[in-house]
Amino acid sequence: MCGYQVKATAAEMREAVRALLSVLEPEQVRELRAGPAQLDAPELREWTYLPGSRPGLATEGLGGEQREAVDALLAAAHSAPGAELARGAIEVERHRRAMVGATGTDRYWVRLLGDPDGDGPWALRMNGHHLAVHVLITAVGMRVTPHFIGAEPARIADGPQAGRRLLGPEEDLARELVTDLDAGRRAKAVFAAAPPEDILTRADPFADPALLPAGLSHEDMTPRQRRLLEGLVRRYLDRAPAAYAQECWSDAVARGLETLSFAWAGGLVPGDRHYYCVRAPDFLIEYDNTQDDGNHAHSVWRHVRHDWGADLLGAHYAEQHQ
């Protein structure tokens, strides 16, 4: 069943790309596409969640029908809650721009690498300030990491979105876990009184769980704390289409949930500047809310083997050279 769902999701992605191509002008198509050989180029792994221009088709100048096609493409790359988060990052960014009096419309860039209608691998990315979505598809699977969502402000104080906390569940689940720990367990989990200024892995093209503190292991937690940690992990994995999210969770269970660990830095009270991470052999999760006096949040899900579809690309190229 999982394999069928993956193929169905890949087919949906392909149709969404075709729909976008059908409403673009020739020059816009040239901006969108990177050519079939581009999957071998460094651009595939070059990314950032900071403001600034990117390669690809800018959404800033798109018409209504074209923007709808981009929105549909973003939705096809996610589960329903994942798409809501991605749209939310764009909506919060609009609020931020309005707060500082910035003119213009949404500033994101869509890039198509490879040929969705061919037999080879292909990839799609949508990047901009506080949004980094990467999808790679081959005949046998789909990968969606690195996946980054940020929110500035983390809590909107006024206007139509007043009270909105885009990454509220990501923050609240982790705080519920760390505040449930007794003194001994908390001493293992909390690695610093002051949190780092940003996620520790930054925009590194290669995910390395060893960069993160060891923290408190899953096996050293109470049953309730284990459930909270598992729920936090699932919150991140569930950004992806259901079949791939389940594949990642099944892999984690097969490796042994005791390999998971959780670490925290900073204050424990809502509004305090803070950071946390989840570390596993195959993947990592990071969250920080430290900038702007604890009102500027970042969250990222990375996978050691799957980022940029490295495992699928490796298998594809190995098969071609047999």
PDB file of C-alpha atoms in Angstrom:
ATOM      1  CA  MET A   1       0.000   0.000   0.000  1.00  0.00           C
ATOM      2  CA  CYS A   2       2.840   2.377   0.886  1.00  0.00           C
ATOM      3  CA  GLY A   3       4.491   1.934  -2.509  1.00  0.00           C
ATOM      4  CA  TYR A   4       1.227   2.714  -4.271  1.00  0.00           C
ATOM      5  CA  GLN A   5       0.793   5.869  -2.205  1.00  0.00           C
ATOM      6  CA  VAL A   6       4.332   7.023  -3.007  1.00  0.00           C
ATOM      7  CA  LYS A   7       3.715   6.521  -6.727  1.00  0.00           C
ATOM      8  CA  ALA A   8       0.376   8.323  -6.435  1.00  0.00           C
ATOM      9  CA  THR A   9       2.055  11.260  -4.688  1.00  0.00           C
ATOM     10  CA  ALA A  10       4.797  11.393  -7.325  1.00  0.00           C
ATOM     11  CA  ALA A  11       2.134  11.382 -10.025  1.00  0.00           C
ATOM     12  CA  GLU A  12       0.353  14.263  -8.269  1.00  0.00           C
ATOM     13  CA  MET A  13       3.621  16.195  -8.151  1.00  0.00           C
ATOM     14  CA  ARG A  14       4.182  15.549 -11.842  1.00  0.00           C
ATOM     15  CA  GLU A  15       0.685  16.765 -12.725  1.00  0.00           C
ATOM     16  CA  ALA A  16       1.151  19.862 -10.572  1.00  0.00           C
ATOM     17  CA  VAL A  17       4.403  20.678 -12.417  1.00  0.00           C
ATOM     18  CA  ARG A  18       2.692  20.214 -15.771  1.00  0.00           C
ATOM     19  CA  ALA A  19      -0.131  22.508 -14.672  1.00  0.00           C
ATOM     20  CA  LEU A  20       2.377  25.199 -13.696  1.00  0.00           C
ATOM     21  CA  LEU A  21       4.304  24.872 -16.960  1.00  0.00           C
ATOM     22  CA  SER A  22       1.054  25.238 -18.904  1.00  0.00           C
ATOM     23  CA  VAL A  23       0.371  28.739 -17.524  1.00  0.00           C
ATOM     24  CA  LEU A  24       3.901  30.159 -17.736  1.00  0.00           C
ATOM     25  CA  GLU A  25       5.382  32.289 -20.490  1.00  0.00           C
ATOM     26  CA  PRO A  26       8.458  30.874 -22.313  1.00  0.00           C
ATOM     27  CA  GLU A  27      10.865  33.164 -20.428  1.00  0.00           C
ATOM     28  CA  GLN A  28       9.295  32.102 -17.115  1.00  0.00           C
ATOM     29  CA  VAL A  29       9.751  28.438 -18.064  1.00  0.00           C
ATOM     30  CA  ARG A  30      13.436  29.120 -18.712  1.00  0.00           C
ATOM     31  CA  GLU A  31      13.739  30.700 -15.264  1.00  0.00           C
ATOM     32  CA  LEU A  32      11.987  27.732 -13.667  1.00  0.00           C
ATOM     33  CA  ARG A  33      13.976  24.978 -15.333  1.00  0.00           C
ATOM     34  CA  ALA A  34      17.579  24.105 -14.672  1.00  0.00           C
ATOM     35  CA  GLY A  35      18.149  21.420 -17.322  1.00  0.00           C
ATOM     36  CA  PRO A  36      18.386  17.645 -16.982  1.00  0.00           C
ATOM     37  CA  ALA A  37      22.057  17.648 -15.940  1.00  0.00           C
ATOM     38  CA  GLN A  38      21.471  20.037 -13.073  1.00  0.00           C
ATOM     39  CA  LEU A  39      20.897  17.232 -10.547  1.00  0.00           C
ATOM     40  CA  ASP A  40      24.654  16.604 -10.717  1.00  0.00           C
ATOM     41  CA  ALA A  41      25.483  20.254 -10.005  1.00  0.00           C
ATOM     42  CA  PRO A  42      26.218  21.866  -6.615  1.00  0.00           C
ATOM     43  CA  GLU A  43      23.019  23.927  -6.850  1.00  0.00           C
ATOM     44  CA  LEU A  44      20.975  20.942  -5.684  1.00  0.00           C
ATOM     45  CA  ARG A  45      22.491  21.196  -2.185  1.00  0.00           C
ATOM     46  CA  GLU A  46      22.824  24.981  -1.956  1.00  0.00           C
ATOM     47  CA  TRP A  47      20.095  26.488   0.193  1.00  0.00           C
ATOM     48  CA  THR A  48      19.388  29.139   2.796  1.00  0.00           C
ATOM     49  CA  TYR A  49      16.429  30.256   4.884  1.00  0.00           C
ATOM     50  CA  LEU A  50      17.662  33.869   5.089  1.00  0.00           C
ATOM     51  CA  PRO A  51      16.251  36.760   3.019  1.00  0.00           C
ATOM     52  CA  GLY A  52      17.657  37.239  -0.465  1.00  0.00           C
ATOM     53  CA  SER A  53      17.278  36.147  -4.060  1.00  0.00           C
ATOM     54  CA  ARG A  54      17.539  32.531  -5.214  1.00  0.00           C
ATOM     55  CA  PRO A  55      17.921  30.848  -8.610  1.00  0.00           C
ATOM     56  CA  GLY A  56      14.635  30.029 -10.306  1.00  0.00           C
ATOM     57  CA  LEU A  57      11.237  31.509 -11.072  1.00  0.00           C
ATOM     58  CA  ALA A  58      10.357  34.390  -8.755  1.00  0.00           C
ATOM     59  CA  THR A  59       6.791  34.350  -7.443  1.00  0.00           C
ATOM     60  CA  GLU A  60       6.855  38.128  -7.031  1.00  0.00           C
ATOM     61  CA  GLY A  61       5.797  38.798 -10.610  1.00  0.00           C
ATOM     62  CA  LEU A  62       3.320  35.956 -11.121  1.00  0.00           C
ATOM     63  CA  GLY A  63      -0.294  36.479 -12.148  1.00  0.00           C
ATOM     64  CA  GLY A  64      -3.259  35.018 -10.308  1.00  0.00           C
ATOM     65  CA  GLU A  65      -3.530  31.783 -12.317  1.00  0.00           C
ATOM     66  CA  GLN A  66       0.215  31.257 -12.154  1.00  0.00           C
ATOM     67  CA  ARG A  67       0.300  31.813  -8.396  1.00  0.00           C
ATOM     68  CA  GLU A  68      -2.552  29.333  -7.952  1.00  0.00           C
ATOM     69  CA  ALA A  69      -0.487  26.753  -9.844  1.00  0.00           C
ATOM     70  CA  VAL A  70       2.483  27.379  -7.515  1.00  0.00           C
ATOM     71  CA  ASP A  71       0.198  26.996  -4.495  1.00  0.00           C
ATOM     72  CA  ALA A  72      -1.067  23.669  -5.869  1.00  0.00           C
ATOM     73  CA  LEU A  73       2.515  22.517  -6.400  1.00  0.00           C
ATOM     74  CA  LEU A  74       3.390  23.402  -2.795  1.00  0.00           C
ATOM     75  CA  ALA A  75       0.342  21.488  -1.566  1.00  0.00           C
ATOM     76  CA  ALA A  76       1.263  18.394  -3.605  1.00  0.00           C
ATOM     77  CA  ALA A  77       4.682  18.299  -1.918  1.00  0.00           C
ATOM     78  CA  HIS A  78       3.143  18.025   1.573  1.00  0.00           C
ATOM     79  CA  SER A  79       0.532  16.394   3.706  1.00  0.00           C
ATOM     80  CA  ALA A  80      -2.482  18.607   4.493  1.00  0.00           C
ATOM     81  CA  PRO A  81      -0.955  19.849   7.784  1.00  0.00           C
ATOM     82  CA  GLY A  82       2.425  20.254   6.099  1.00  0.00           C
ATOM     83  CA  ALA A  83       0.900  22.372   3.334  1.00  0.00           C
ATOM     84  CA  GLU A  84      -0.850  24.477   5.975  1.00  0.00           C
ATOM     85  CA  LEU A  85       2.527  25.109   7.644  1.00  0.00           C
ATOM     86  CA  ALA A  86       4.186  26.039   4.347  1.00  0.00           C
ATOM     87  CA  ARG A  87       1.353  28.413   3.455  1.00  0.00           C
ATOM     88  CA  GLY A  88       1.517  29.772   6.984  1.00  0.00           C
ATOM     89  CA  ALA A  89       5.207  30.633   6.611  1.00  0.00           C
ATOM     90  CA  ILE A  90       4.289  32.705   3.561  1.00  0.00           C
ATOM     91  CA  GLU A  91       1.391  34.392   5.381  1.00  0.00           C
ATOM     92  CA  VAL A  92       3.519  35.272   8.417  1.00  0.00           C
ATOM     93  CA  GLU A  93       6.195  36.638   6.101  1.00  0.00           C
ATOM     94  CA  ARG A  94       3.545  38.879   4.513  1.00  0.00           C
ATOM     95  CA  HIS A  95       2.720  40.168   8.000  1.00  0.00           C
ATOM     96  CA  ARG A  96       6.409  40.834   8.703  1.00  0.00           C
ATOM     97  CA  ARG A  97       6.827  42.731   5.467  1.00  0.00           C
ATOM     98  CA  ALA A  98       3.746  44.830   6.210  1.00  0.00           C
ATOM     99  CA  MET A  99       5.109  45.627   9.682  1.00  0.00           C
ATOM    100  CA  VAL A 100       8.316  47.070   8.224  1.00  0.00           C
ATOM    101  CA  GLY A 101       6.564  48.821   5.340  1.00  0.00           C
ATOM    102  CA  ALA A 102       8.058  46.633   2.624  1.00  0.00           C
ATOM    103  CA  THR A 103       6.389  46.931  -0.756  1.00  0.00           C
ATOM    104  CA  GLY A 104       5.755  44.235  -3.335  1.00  0.00           C
ATOM    105  CA  THR A 105       4.313  40.746  -3.146  1.00  0.00           C
ATOM    106  CA  ASP A 106       5.594  37.365  -1.946  1.00  0.00           C
ATOM    107  CA  ARG A 107       9.295  36.804  -2.676  1.00  0.00           C
ATOM    108  CA  TYR A 108       9.951  33.104  -3.191  1.00  0.00           C
ATOM    109  CA  TRP A 109      11.704  31.177  -5.931  1.00  0.00           C
ATOM    110  CA  VAL A 110      10.627  27.909  -7.557  1.00  0.00           C
ATOM    111  CA  ARG A 111      13.209  25.734  -9.300  1.00  0.00           C
ATOM    112  CA  LEU A 112      12.670  22.614 -11.393  1.00  0.00           C
ATOM    113  CA  LEU A 113      15.691  20.353 -11.831  1.00  0.00           C
ATOM    114  CA  GLY A 114      15.541  17.492 -14.305  1.00  0.00           C
ATOM    115  CA  ASP A 115      12.612  16.373 -16.434  1.00  0.00           C
ATOM    116  CA  PRO A 116       9.384  15.176 -14.752  1.00  0.00           C
ATOM    117  CA  ASP A 117       8.293  13.609 -18.047  1.00  0.00           C
ATOM    118  CA  GLY A 118      11.497  11.616 -18.506  1.00  0.00           C
ATOM    119  CA  ASP A 119      12.729   8.372 -16.984  1.00  0.00           C
ATOM    120  CA  GLY A 120      15.376   9.922 -14.782  1.00  0.00           C
ATOM    121  CA  PRO A 121      15.253  11.560 -11.341  1.00  0.00           C
ATOM    122  CA  TRP A 122      13.927  15.074 -11.012  1.00  0.00           C
ATOM    123  CA  ALA A 123      13.636  17.599  -8.240  1.00  0.00           C
ATOM    124  CA  LEU A 124      11.648  20.641  -7.265  1.00  0.00           C
ATOM    125  CA  ARG A 125      12.440  23.290  -4.690  1.00  0.00           C
ATOM    126  CA  MET A 126      10.669  26.368  -3.346  1.00  0.00           C
ATOM    127  CA  ASN A 127      12.799  28.683  -1.243  1.00  0.00           C
ATOM    128  CA  GLY A 128      12.631  32.110   0.318  1.00  0.00           C
ATOM    129  CA  HIS A 129      12.833  33.758   3.716  1.00  0.00           C
ATOM    130  CA  HIS A 130      11.778  31.165   6.318  1.00  0.00           C
ATOM    131  CA  LEU A 131      10.632  28.595   3.765  1.00  0.00           C
ATOM    132  CA  ALA A 132      12.794  25.856   2.235  1.00  0.00           C
ATOM    133  CA  VAL A 133      10.985  22.961   0.567  1.00  0.00           C
ATOM    134  CA  HIS A 134      12.960  20.339  -1.362  1.00  0.00           C
ATOM    135  CA  VAL A 135      11.488  17.367  -3.222  1.00  0.00           C
ATOM    136  CA  LEU A 136      13.320  14.718  -5.212  1.00  0.00           C
ATOM    137  CA  ILE A 137      11.522  11.955  -7.102  1.00  0.00           C
ATOM    138  CA  THR A 138      12.725   8.819  -8.876  1.00  0.00           C
ATOM    139  CA  ALA A 139      10.829   5.837 -10.212  1.00  0.00           C
ATOM    140  CA  VAL A 140      11.094   4.128  -6.822  1.00  0.00           C
ATOM    141  CA  GLY A 141      10.502   6.867  -4.293  1.00  0.00           C
ATOM    142  CA  MET A 142      10.218  10.440  -3.081  1.00  0.00           C
ATOM    143  CA  ARG A 143      12.250  12.467  -0.574  1.00  0.00           C
ATOM    144  CA  VAL A 144      11.372  15.809   1.016  1.00  0.00           C
ATOM    145  CA  THR A 145      14.280  16.933   3.197  1.00  0.00           C
ATOM    146  CA  PRO A 146      15.805  19.319   4.161  1.00  0.00           C
ATOM    147  CA  HIS A 147      12.522  20.885   5.233  1.00  0.00           C
ATOM    148  CA  PHE A 148      12.587  24.276   6.949  1.00  0.00           C
ATOM    149  CA  ILE A 149       9.761  26.445   8.297  1.00  0.00           C
ATOM    150  CA  GLY A 150      10.280  29.701  10.167  1.00  0.00           C
ATOM    151  CA  ALA A 151       8.049  32.385  11.616  1.00  0.00           C
ATOM    152  CA  GLU A 152       8.908  36.030  12.293  1.00  0.00           C
ATOM    153  CA  PRO A 153       7.172  36.955  14.504  1.00  0.00           C
ATOM    154  CA  ALA A 154       6.655  33.636  16.268  1.00  0.00           C
ATOM    155  CA  ARG A 155       3.538  35.121  17.878  1.00  0.00           C
ATOM    156  CA  ILE A 156       1.636  37.784  15.946  1.00  0.00           C
ATOM    157  CA  ALA A 157       0.504  40.556  18.266  1.00  0.00           C
ATOM    158  CA  ASP A 158      -1.992  42.486  16.173  1.00  0.00           C
ATOM    159  CA  GLY A 159      -3.890  42.708  12.917  1.00  0.00           C
ATOM    160  CA  PRO A 160      -6.021  40.028  11.233  1.00  0.00           C
ATOM    161  CA  GLN A 161      -3.650  37.256  12.372  1.00  0.00           C
ATOM    162  CA  ALA A 162      -3.370  38.463  16.002  1.00  0.00           C
ATOM    163  CA  GLY A 163      -2.513  35.615  18.370  1.00  0.00           C
ATOM    164  CA  ARG A 164      -1.302  33.292  15.631  1.00  0.00           C
ATOM    165  CA  ARG A 165       1.631  31.049  16.543  1.00  0.00           C
ATOM    166  CA  LEU A 166       2.565  29.212  13.370  1.00  0.00           C
ATOM    167  CA  LEU A 167       4.992  26.880  15.161  1.00  0.00           C
ATOM    168  CA  GLY A 168       3.056  26.826  18.417  1.00  0.00           C
ATOM    169  CA  PRO A 169       2.568  23.024  18.544  1.00  0.00           C
ATOM    170  CA  GLU A 170       6.284  22.468  17.866  1.00  0.00           C
ATOM    171  CA  GLU A 171       7.125  24.728  20.808  1.00  0.00           C
ATOM    172  CA  ASP A 172       4.427  23.535  23.193  1.00  0.00           C
ATOM    173  CA  LEU A 173       5.088  19.802  22.789  1.00  0.00           C
ATOM    174  CA  ALA A 174       8.772  20.272  23.528  1.00  0.00           C
ATOM    175  CA  ARG A 175       8.132  22.521  26.525  1.00  0.00           C
ATOM    176  CA  GLU A 176       5.634  20.031  27.919  1.00  0.00           C
ATOM    177  CA  LEU A 177       8.325  17.372  27.666  1.00  0.00           C
ATOM    178  CA  VAL A 178      11.140  19.340  29.291  1.00  0.00           C
ATOM    179  CA  THR A 179       8.961  20.624  32.136  1.00  0.00           C
ATOM    180  CA  ASP A 180       7.756  17.081  32.857  1.00  0.00           C
ATOM    181  CA  LEU A 181      11.319  15.940  33.570  1.00  0.00           C
ATOM    182  CA  ASP A 182      12.452  15.543  37.156  1.00  0.00           C
ATOM    183  CA  ALA A 183      15.646  17.239  38.310  1.00  0.00           C
ATOM    184  CA  GLY A 184      17.940  14.351  37.381  1.00  0.00           C
ATOM    185  CA  ARG A 185      16.535  13.879  33.892  1.00  0.00           C
ATOM    186  CA  ARG A 186      16.353  17.622  33.291  1.00  0.00           C
ATOM    187  CA  ALA A 187      20.052  17.944  34.151  1.00  0.00           C
ATOM    188  CA  LYS A 188      20.794  15.576  31.247  1.00  0.00           C
ATOM    189  CA  ALA A 189      18.374  17.208  28.818  1.00  0.00           C
ATOM    190  CA  VAL A 190      19.190  20.896  29.428  1.00  0.00           C
ATOM    191  CA  PHE A 191      22.689  21.512  28.056  1.00  0.00           C
ATOM    192  CA  ALA A 192      22.918  25.309  28.465  1.00  0.00           C
ATOM    193  CA  ALA A 193      21.190  28.137  30.310  1.00  0.00           C
ATOM    194  CA  ALA A 194      21.521  30.389  27.262  1.00  0.00           C
ATOM    195  CA  PRO A 195      20.272  29.018  23.924  1.00  0.00           C
ATOM    196  CA  PRO A 196      22.280  29.225  20.689  1.00  0.00           C
ATOM    197  CA  GLU A 197      21.394  32.137  18.438  1.00  0.00           C
ATOM    198  CA  ASP A 198      20.164  29.871  15.628  1.00  0.00           C
ATOM    199  CA  ILE A 199      19.826  26.222  14.691  1.00  0.00           C
ATOM    200  CA  LEU A 200      23.222  24.553  15.002  1.00  0.00           C
ATOM    201  CA  THR A 201      23.231  22.910  11.566  1.00  0.00           C
ATOM    202  CA  ARG A 202      22.428  26.215   9.829  1.00  0.00           C
ATOM    203  CA  ALA A 203      22.211  25.704   6.031  1.00  0.00           C
ATOM    204  CA  ASP A 204      24.883  23.018   5.923  1.00  0.00           C
ATOM    205  CA  PRO A 205      24.369  20.887   2.802  1.00  0.00           C
ATOM    206  CA  PHE A 206      25.090  17.754   4.856  1.00  0.00           C
ATOM    207  CA  ALA A 207      23.112  16.880   7.986  1.00  0.00           C
ATOM    208  CA  ASP A 208      25.286  15.808  10.897  1.00  0.00           C
ATOM    209  CA  PRO A 209      23.548  14.716  14.129  1.00  0.00           C
ATOM    210  CA  ALA A 210      26.943  14.771  15.859  1.00  0.00           C
ATOM    211  CA  LEU A 211      26.734  18.592  15.828  1.00  0.00           C
ATOM    212  CA  LEU A 212      23.878  18.374  18.309  1.00  0.00           C
ATOM    213  CA  PRO A 213      24.153  17.780  22.067  1.00  0.00           C
ATOM    214  CA  ALA A 214      23.471  14.219  23.227  1.00  0.00           C
ATOM    215  CA  GLY A 215      20.709  15.193  25.635  1.00  0.00           C
ATOM    216  CA  LEU A 216      18.381  12.747  27.384  1.00  0.00           C
ATOM    217  CA  SER A 217      17.733   9.419  25.674  1.00  0.00           C
ATOM    218  CA  HIS A 218      14.307   7.997  24.988  1.00  0.00           C
ATOM    219  CA  GLU A 219      15.086   4.910  27.064  1.00  0.00           C
ATOM    220  CA  ASP A 220      15.863   7.071  30.124  1.00  0.00           C
ATOM    221  CA  MET A 221      12.436   8.744  30.017  1.00  0.00           C
ATOM    222  CA  THR A 222       9.199   7.784  31.721  1.00  0.00           C
ATOM    223  CA  PRO A 223       6.440   6.271  29.537  1.00  0.00           C
ATOM    224  CA  ARG A 224       4.640   9.639  29.400  1.00  0.00           C
ATOM    225  CA  GLN A 225       7.808  11.468  28.408  1.00  0.00           C
ATOM    226  CA  ARG A 226       8.509   8.901  25.712  1.00  0.00           C
ATOM    227  CA  ARG A 227       5.044   9.481  24.277  1.00  0.00           C
ATOM    228  CA  LEU A 228       5.654  13.241  24.246  1.00  0.00           C
ATOM    229  CA  LEU A 229       8.973  12.796  22.433  1.00  0.00           C
ATOM    230  CA  GLU A 230       7.411  10.431  19.908  1.00  0.00           C
ATOM    231  CA  GLY A 231       4.578  12.906  19.339  1.00  0.00           C
ATOM    232  CA  LEU A 232       7.088  15.690  18.756  1.00  0.00           C
ATOM    233  CA  VAL A 233       8.958  13.612  16.182  1.00  0.00           C
ATOM    234  CA  ARG A 234       5.731  12.668  14.424  1.00  0.00           C
ATOM    235  CA  ARG A 235       4.753  16.348  14.296  1.00  0.00           C
ATOM    236  CA  TYR A 236       7.792  17.005  12.084  1.00  0.00           C
ATOM    237  CA  LEU A 237       7.569  13.844   9.994  1.00  0.00           C
ATOM    238  CA  ASP A 238       3.889  14.506   9.328  1.00  0.00           C
ATOM    239  CA  ARG A 239       4.816  17.545   7.280  1.00  0.00           C
ATOM    240  CA  ALA A 240       5.559  15.073   4.489  1.00  0.00           C
ATOM    241  CA  PRO A 241       3.021  13.152   2.382  1.00  0.00           C
ATOM    242  CA  ALA A 242       1.574  10.345   4.503  1.00  0.00           C
ATOM    243  CA  ALA A 243       3.363   7.420   2.838  1.00  0.00           C
ATOM    244  CA  TYR A 244       6.804   8.948   3.209  1.00  0.00           C
ATOM    245  CA  ALA A 245       6.113  10.136   6.769  1.00  0.00           C
ATOM    246  CA  GLN A 246       5.113   6.590   7.703  1.00  0.00           C
ATOM    247  CA  GLU A 247       8.218   5.189   6.004  1.00  0.00           C
ATOM    248  CA  CYS A 248      10.437   7.483   8.090  1.00  0.00           C
ATOM    249  CA  TRP A 249       8.617   6.592  11.315  1.00  0.00           C
ATOM    250  CA  SER A 250       8.781   2.866  10.561  1.00  0.00           C
ATOM    251  CA  ASP A 251      12.531   3.200   9.958  1.00  0.00           C
ATOM    252  CA  ALA A 252      12.924   4.936  13.338  1.00  0.00           C
ATOM    253  CA  VAL A 253      10.955   2.202  15.096  1.00  0.00           C
ATOM    254  CA  ALA A 254      12.970  -0.523  13.354  1.00  0.00           C
ATOM    255  CA  ARG A 255      16.256   1.078  14.426  1.00  0.00           C
ATOM    256  CA  GLY A 256      14.927   1.327  17.963  1.00  0.00           C
ATOM    257  CA  LEU A 257      13.287   4.354  19.550  1.00  0.00           C
ATOM    258  CA  GLU A 258      15.859   4.127  22.324  1.00  0.00           C
ATOM    259  CA  THR A 259      18.277   5.757  19.864  1.00  0.00           C
ATOM    260  CA  LEU A 260      16.268   9.000  20.022  1.00  0.00           C
ATOM    261  CA  SER A 261      17.420  11.764  22.355  1.00  0.00           C
ATOM    262  CA  PHE A 262      16.119  15.204  23.301  1.00  0.00           C
ATOM    263  CA  ALA A 263      18.056  18.287  24.376  1.00  0.00           C
ATOM    264  CA  TRP A 264      16.983  21.776  25.440  1.00  0.00           C
ATOM    265  CA  ALA A 265      18.676  25.117  26.125  1.00  0.00           C
ATOM    266  CA  GLY A 266      17.299  28.374  27.496  1.00  0.00           C
ATOM    267  CA  GLY A 267      14.313  29.272  29.642  1.00  0.00           C
ATOM    268  CA  LEU A 268      11.338  27.049  30.390  1.00  0.00           C
ATOM    269  CA  VAL A 269       8.637  29.727  30.657  1.00  0.00           C
ATOM    270  CA  PRO A 270       6.642  30.719  27.542  1.00  0.00           C
ATOM    271  CA  GLY A 271       8.254  33.837  26.131  1.00  0.00           C
ATOM    272  CA  ASP A 272      11.765  32.855  27.235  1.00  0.00           C
ATOM    273  CA  ARG A 273      14.399  32.467  24.548  1.00  0.00           C
ATOM    274  CA  HIS A 274      14.894  28.744  23.974  1.00  0.00           C
ATOM    275  CA  TYR A 275      16.172  25.982  21.695  1.00  0.00           C
ATOM    276  CA  TYR A 276      15.687  22.238  21.424  1.00  0.00           C
ATOM    277  CA  CYS A 277      16.749  19.379  19.213  1.00  0.00           C
ATOM    278  CA  VAL A 278      15.954  15.716  18.634  1.00  0.00           C
ATOM    279  CA  ARG A 279      18.839  13.537  17.593  1.00  0.00           C
ATOM    280  CA  ALA A 280      18.688  10.089  15.979  1.00  0.00           C
ATOM    281  CA  PRO A 281      21.161   8.020  13.938  1.00  0.00           C
ATOM    282  CA  ASP A 282      19.341   8.776  10.681  1.00  0.00           C
ATOM    283  CA  PHE A 283      17.732  12.166  11.213  1.00  0.00           C
ATOM    284  CA  LEU A 284      17.693  15.318  13.286  1.00  0.00           C
ATOM    285  CA  ILE A 285      15.194  17.984  14.257  1.00  0.00           C
ATOM    286  CA  GLU A 286      16.046  21.477  15.451  1.00  0.00           C
ATOM    287  CA  TYR A 287      13.946  24.370  16.723  1.00  0.00           C
ATOM    288  CA  ASP A 288      14.973  27.735  18.076  1.00  0.00           C
ATOM    289  CA  ASN A 289      13.075  30.798  19.220  1.00  0.00           C
ATOM    290  CA  THR A 290      15.889  33.093  20.260  1.00  0.00           C
ATOM    291  CA  GLN A 291      16.044  36.137  18.000  1.00  0.00           C
ATOM    292  CA  ASP A 292      13.926  39.272  18.511  1.00  0.00           C
ATOM    293  CA  ASP A 293      13.817  38.566  22.244  1.00  0.00           C
ATOM    294  CA  GLY A 294      12.232  35.153  21.744  1.00  0.00           C
ATOM    295  CA  ASN A 295       9.726  36.060  19.038  1.00  0.00           C
ATOM    296  CA  HIS A 296      11.387  34.646  15.926  1.00  0.00           C
ATOM    297  CA  ALA A 297      11.246  30.872  15.414  1.00  0.00           C
ATOM    298  CA  HIS A 298      13.074  28.419  13.153  1.00  0.00           C
ATOM    299  CA  SER A 299      12.385  24.717  12.668  1.00  0.00           C
ATOM    300  CA  VAL A 300      14.124  22.159  10.487  1.00  0.00           C
ATOM    301  CA  TRP A 301      13.918  18.433   9.746  1.00  0.00           C
ATOM    302  CA  ARG A 302      17.018  16.836   8.193  1.00  0.00           C
ATOM    303  CA  HIS A 303      17.747  13.238   7.213  1.00  0.00           C
ATOM    304  CA  VAL A 304      21.270  11.841   7.035  1.00  0.00           C
ATOM    305  CA  ARG A 305      20.639   9.425   4.153  1.00  0.00           C
ATOM    306  CA  HIS A 306      17.619  11.037   2.483  1.00  0.00           C
ATOM    307  CA  ASP A 307      18.509  14.752   2.244  1.00  0.00           C
ATOM    308  CA  TRP A 308      18.400  15.870  -1.402  1.00  0.00           C
ATOM    309  CA  GLY A 309      17.267  12.340  -2.301  1.00  0.00           C
ATOM    310  CA  ALA A 310      20.880  11.152  -1.966  1.00  0.00           C
ATOM    311  CA  ASP A 311      19.911   7.529  -1.361  1.00  0.00           C
ATOM    312  CA  LEU A 312      17.523   7.427  -4.324  1.00  0.00           C
ATOM    313  CA  LEU A 313      20.005   9.168  -6.618  1.00  0.00           C
ATOM    314  CA  GLY A 314      22.745   6.768  -5.543  1.00  0.00           C
ATOM    315  CA  ALA A 315      20.557   3.761  -6.264  1.00  0.00           C
ATOM    316  CA  HIS A 316      19.503   5.199  -9.616  1.00  0.00           C
ATOM    317  CA  TYR A 317      23.062   5.909 -10.790  1.00  0.00           C
ATOM    318  CA  ALA A 318      24.300   2.517  -9.548  1.00  0.00           C
ATOM    319  CA  GLU A 319      21.590   0.764 -11.536  1.00  0.00           C
ATOM    320  CA  GLN A 320      22.429   2.766 -14.666  1.00  0.00           C
ATOM    321  CA  HIS A 321      26.106   1.762 -14.454  1.00  0.00           C
ATOM    322  CA  GLN A 322      25.518  -1.975 -13.978  1.00  0.00           C
TER     323      GLN A 322
END
